[in-house]
PDB file of C-alpha atoms in Angstrom:
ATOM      1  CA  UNK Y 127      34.981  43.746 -30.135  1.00 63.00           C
ATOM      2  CA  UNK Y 128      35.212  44.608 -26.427  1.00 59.00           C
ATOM      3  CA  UNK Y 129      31.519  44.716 -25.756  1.00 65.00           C
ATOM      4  CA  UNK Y 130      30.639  41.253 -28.069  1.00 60.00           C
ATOM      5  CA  UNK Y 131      33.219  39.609 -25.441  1.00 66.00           C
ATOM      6  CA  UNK Y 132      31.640  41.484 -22.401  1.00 62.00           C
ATOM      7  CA  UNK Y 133      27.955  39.826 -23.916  1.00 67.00           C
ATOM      8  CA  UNK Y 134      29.101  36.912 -24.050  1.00 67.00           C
ATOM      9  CA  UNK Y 135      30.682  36.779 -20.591  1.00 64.00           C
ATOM     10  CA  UNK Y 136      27.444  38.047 -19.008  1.00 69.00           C
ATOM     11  CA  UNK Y 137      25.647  35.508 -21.172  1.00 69.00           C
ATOM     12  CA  UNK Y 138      27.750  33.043 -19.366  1.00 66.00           C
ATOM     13  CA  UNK Y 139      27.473  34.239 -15.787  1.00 65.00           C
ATOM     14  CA  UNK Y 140      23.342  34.294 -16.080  1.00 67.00           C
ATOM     15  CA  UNK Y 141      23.630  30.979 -17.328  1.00 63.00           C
ATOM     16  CA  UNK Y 142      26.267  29.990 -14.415  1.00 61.00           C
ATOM     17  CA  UNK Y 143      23.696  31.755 -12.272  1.00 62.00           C
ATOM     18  CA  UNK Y 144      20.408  30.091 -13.386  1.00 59.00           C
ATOM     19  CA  UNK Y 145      21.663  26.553 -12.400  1.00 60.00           C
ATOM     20  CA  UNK Y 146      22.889  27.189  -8.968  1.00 59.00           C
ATOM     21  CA  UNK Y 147      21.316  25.911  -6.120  1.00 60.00           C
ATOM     22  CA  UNK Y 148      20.165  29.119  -4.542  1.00 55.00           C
ATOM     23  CA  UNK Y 149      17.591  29.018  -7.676  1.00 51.00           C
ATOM     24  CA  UNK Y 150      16.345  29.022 -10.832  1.00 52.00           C
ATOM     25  CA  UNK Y 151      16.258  32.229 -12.983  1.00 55.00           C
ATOM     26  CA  UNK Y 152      16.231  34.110  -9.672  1.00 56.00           C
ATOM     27  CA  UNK Y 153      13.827  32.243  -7.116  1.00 56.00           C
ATOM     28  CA  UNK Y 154      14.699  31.020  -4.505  1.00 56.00           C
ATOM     29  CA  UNK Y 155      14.816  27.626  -3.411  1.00 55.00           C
ATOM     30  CA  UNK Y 156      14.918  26.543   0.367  1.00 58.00           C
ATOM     31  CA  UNK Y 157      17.117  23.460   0.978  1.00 55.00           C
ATOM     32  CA  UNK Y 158      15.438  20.687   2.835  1.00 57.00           C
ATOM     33  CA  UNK Y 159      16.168  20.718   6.448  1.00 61.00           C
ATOM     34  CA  UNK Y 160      16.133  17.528   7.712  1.00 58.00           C
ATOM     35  CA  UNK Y 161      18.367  14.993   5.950  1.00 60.00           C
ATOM     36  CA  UNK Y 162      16.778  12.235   3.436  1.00 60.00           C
ATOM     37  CA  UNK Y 163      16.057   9.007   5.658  1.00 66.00           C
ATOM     38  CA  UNK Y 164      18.815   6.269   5.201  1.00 69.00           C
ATOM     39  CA  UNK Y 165      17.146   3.084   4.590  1.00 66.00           C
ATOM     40  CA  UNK Y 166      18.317   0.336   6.663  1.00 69.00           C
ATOM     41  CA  UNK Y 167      18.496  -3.364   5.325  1.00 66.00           C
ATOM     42  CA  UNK Y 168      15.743  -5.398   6.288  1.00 63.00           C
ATOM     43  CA  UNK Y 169      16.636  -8.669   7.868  1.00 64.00           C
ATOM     44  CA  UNK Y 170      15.009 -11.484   5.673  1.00 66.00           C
ATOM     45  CA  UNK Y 171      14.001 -14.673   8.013  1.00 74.00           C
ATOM     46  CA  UNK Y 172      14.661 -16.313   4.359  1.00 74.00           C
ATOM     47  CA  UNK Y 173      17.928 -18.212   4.531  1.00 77.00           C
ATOM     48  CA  UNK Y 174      20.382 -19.997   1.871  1.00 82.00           C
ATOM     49  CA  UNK Y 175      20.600 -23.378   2.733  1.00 82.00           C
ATOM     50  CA  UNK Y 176      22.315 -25.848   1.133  1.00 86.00           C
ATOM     51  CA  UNK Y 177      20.244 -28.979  -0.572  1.00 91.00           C
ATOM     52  CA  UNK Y 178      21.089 -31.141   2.154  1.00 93.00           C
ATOM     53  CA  UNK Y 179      18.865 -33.866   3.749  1.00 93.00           C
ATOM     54  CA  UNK Y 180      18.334 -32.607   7.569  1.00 91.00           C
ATOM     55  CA  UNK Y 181      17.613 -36.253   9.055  1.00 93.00           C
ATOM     56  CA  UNK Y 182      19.867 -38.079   6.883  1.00 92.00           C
ATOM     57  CA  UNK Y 183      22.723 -35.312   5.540  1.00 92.00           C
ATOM     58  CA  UNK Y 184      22.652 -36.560   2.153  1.00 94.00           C
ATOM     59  CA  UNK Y 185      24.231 -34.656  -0.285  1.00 95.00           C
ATOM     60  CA  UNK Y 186      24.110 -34.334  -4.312  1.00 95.00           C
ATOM     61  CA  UNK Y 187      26.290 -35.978  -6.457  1.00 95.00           C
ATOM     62  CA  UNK Y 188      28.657 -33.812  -8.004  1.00 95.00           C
ATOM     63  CA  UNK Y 189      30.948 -36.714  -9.345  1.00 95.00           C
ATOM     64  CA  UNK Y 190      28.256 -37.973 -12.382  1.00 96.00           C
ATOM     65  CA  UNK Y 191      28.841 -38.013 -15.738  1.00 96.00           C
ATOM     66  CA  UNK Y 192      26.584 -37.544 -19.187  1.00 97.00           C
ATOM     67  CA  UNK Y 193      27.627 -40.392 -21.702  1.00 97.00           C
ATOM     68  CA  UNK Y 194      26.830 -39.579 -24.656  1.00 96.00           C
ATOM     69  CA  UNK Y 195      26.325 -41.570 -27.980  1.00 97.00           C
ATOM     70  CA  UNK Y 196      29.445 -40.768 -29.539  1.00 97.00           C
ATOM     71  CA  UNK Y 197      31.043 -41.347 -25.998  1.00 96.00           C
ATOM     72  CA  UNK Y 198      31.815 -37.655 -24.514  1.00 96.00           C
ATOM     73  CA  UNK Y 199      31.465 -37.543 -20.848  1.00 97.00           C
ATOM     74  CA  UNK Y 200      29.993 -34.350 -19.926  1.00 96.00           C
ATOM     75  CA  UNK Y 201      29.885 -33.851 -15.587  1.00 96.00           C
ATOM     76  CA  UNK Y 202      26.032 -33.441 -13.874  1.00 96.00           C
ATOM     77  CA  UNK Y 203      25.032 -33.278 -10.804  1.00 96.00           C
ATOM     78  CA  UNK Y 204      22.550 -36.266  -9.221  1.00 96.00           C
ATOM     79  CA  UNK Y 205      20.618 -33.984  -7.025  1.00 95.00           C
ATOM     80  CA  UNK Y 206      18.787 -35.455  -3.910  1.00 95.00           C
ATOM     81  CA  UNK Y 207      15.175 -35.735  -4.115  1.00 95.00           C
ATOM     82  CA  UNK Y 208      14.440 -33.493  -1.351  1.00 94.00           C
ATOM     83  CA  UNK Y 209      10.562 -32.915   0.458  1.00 93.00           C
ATOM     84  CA  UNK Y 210       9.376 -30.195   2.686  1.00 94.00           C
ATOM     85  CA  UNK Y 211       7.453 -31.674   4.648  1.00 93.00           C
ATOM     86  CA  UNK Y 212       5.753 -30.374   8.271  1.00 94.00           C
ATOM     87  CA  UNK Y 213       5.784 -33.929  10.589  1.00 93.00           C
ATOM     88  CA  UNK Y 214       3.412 -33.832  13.762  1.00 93.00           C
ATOM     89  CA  UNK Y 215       6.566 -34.456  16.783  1.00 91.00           C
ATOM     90  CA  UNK Y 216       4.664 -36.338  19.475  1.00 91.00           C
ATOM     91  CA  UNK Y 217       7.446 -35.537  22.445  1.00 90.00           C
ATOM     92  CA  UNK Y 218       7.254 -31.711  21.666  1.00 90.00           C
ATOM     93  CA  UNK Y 219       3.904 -31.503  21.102  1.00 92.00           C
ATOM     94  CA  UNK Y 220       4.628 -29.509  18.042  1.00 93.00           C
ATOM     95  CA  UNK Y 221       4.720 -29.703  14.156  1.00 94.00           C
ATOM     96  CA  UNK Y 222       8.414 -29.360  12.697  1.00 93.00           C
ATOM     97  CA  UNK Y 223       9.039 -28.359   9.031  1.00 93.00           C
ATOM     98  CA  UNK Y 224      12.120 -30.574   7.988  1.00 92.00           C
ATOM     99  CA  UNK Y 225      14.034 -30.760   4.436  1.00 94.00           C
ATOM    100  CA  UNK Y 226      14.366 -34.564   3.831  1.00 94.00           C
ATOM    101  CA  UNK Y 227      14.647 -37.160   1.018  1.00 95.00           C
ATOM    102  CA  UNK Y 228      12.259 -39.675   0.184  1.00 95.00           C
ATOM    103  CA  UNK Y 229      14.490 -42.354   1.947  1.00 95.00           C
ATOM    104  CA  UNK Y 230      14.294 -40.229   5.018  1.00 94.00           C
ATOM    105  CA  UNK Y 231      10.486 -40.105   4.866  1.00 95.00           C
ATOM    106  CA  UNK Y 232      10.483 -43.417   4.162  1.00 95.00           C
ATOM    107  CA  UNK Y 233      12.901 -44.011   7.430  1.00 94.00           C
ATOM    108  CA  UNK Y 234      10.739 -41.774   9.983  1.00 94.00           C
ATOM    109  CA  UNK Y 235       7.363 -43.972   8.024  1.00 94.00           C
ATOM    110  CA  UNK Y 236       8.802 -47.192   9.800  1.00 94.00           C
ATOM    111  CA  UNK Y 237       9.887 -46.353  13.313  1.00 93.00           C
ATOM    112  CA  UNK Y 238       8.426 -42.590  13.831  1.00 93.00           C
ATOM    113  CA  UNK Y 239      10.309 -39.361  13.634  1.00 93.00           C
ATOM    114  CA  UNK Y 240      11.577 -39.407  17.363  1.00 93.00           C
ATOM    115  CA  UNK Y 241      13.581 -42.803  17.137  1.00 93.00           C
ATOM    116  CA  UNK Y 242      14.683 -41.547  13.844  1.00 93.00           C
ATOM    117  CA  UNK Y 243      16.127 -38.410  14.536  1.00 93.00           C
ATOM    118  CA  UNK Y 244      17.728 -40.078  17.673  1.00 93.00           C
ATOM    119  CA  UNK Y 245      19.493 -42.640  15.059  1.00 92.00           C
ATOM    120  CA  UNK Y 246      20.934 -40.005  12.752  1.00 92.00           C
ATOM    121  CA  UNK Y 247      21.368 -37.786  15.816  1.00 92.00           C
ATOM    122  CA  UNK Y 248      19.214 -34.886  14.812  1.00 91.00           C
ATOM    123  CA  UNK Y 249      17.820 -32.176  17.537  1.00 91.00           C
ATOM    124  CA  UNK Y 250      14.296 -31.528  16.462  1.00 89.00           C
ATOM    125  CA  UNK Y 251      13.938 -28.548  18.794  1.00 88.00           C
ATOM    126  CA  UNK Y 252      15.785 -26.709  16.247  1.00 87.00           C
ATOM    127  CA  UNK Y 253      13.226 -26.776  13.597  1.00 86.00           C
TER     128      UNK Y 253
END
């Protein structure tokens, strides 16, 4: 009885012993000496921006409704029909990439992106 209990407490220490992290069934292992590198976060240059116009600052519709045929009214949103579009700015001497709706385009089409971004007050040496 005594030496089934001492087996099977050796057979429990080599087992406790084989998984340690000095090494497996006896080698040796040598522990790395430098710590793992920490990867640092990467700043993205892409942003979240909302689905704005930037001449204009038109905005969706959030107060729409679905009718349906039987008469439910579900809610939608009217979203605006936003362009990216890169316009040639003749007093910077410079293209700018601007978010803007058809109306806007339509807008900077009849007097020219400089006198339109002066009427909705728009800084173009931002974009």
């Amino acid at each position: 009885m005594v030496s089934l209990r001492l087996t099977a407490l050796m057979a429990v220490v080599a087992c406790a012993n084989a998984f340690t992290p000095s090494g497996f069934m006896g080698v040796s292992v040598a522990a790395p000496s430098a710590p793992a590198a920490v990867r640092q976060p990467v700043k993205s240059t892409l942003e979240m921006r909302a689905r704005n116009c930037d001449l204009t600052g038109k905005k969706p519709n959030r107060q729409a409704m679905v009718v349906t045929f039987s008469h439910k009214r579900n809610k939608k949103v009217q979203h605006v029909n936003l362009q990216k579009r890169r316009l040639w700015w003749e007093e910077g001497n410079r293209f700018v990439t601007l978010r803007i709706s058809t109306k806007a385009l339509r807008t900077i089409e009849k007097y020219g992106l400089e006198t339109a971004a002066k009427k909705y007050e728009l800084d173009l040496s931002k974009y």
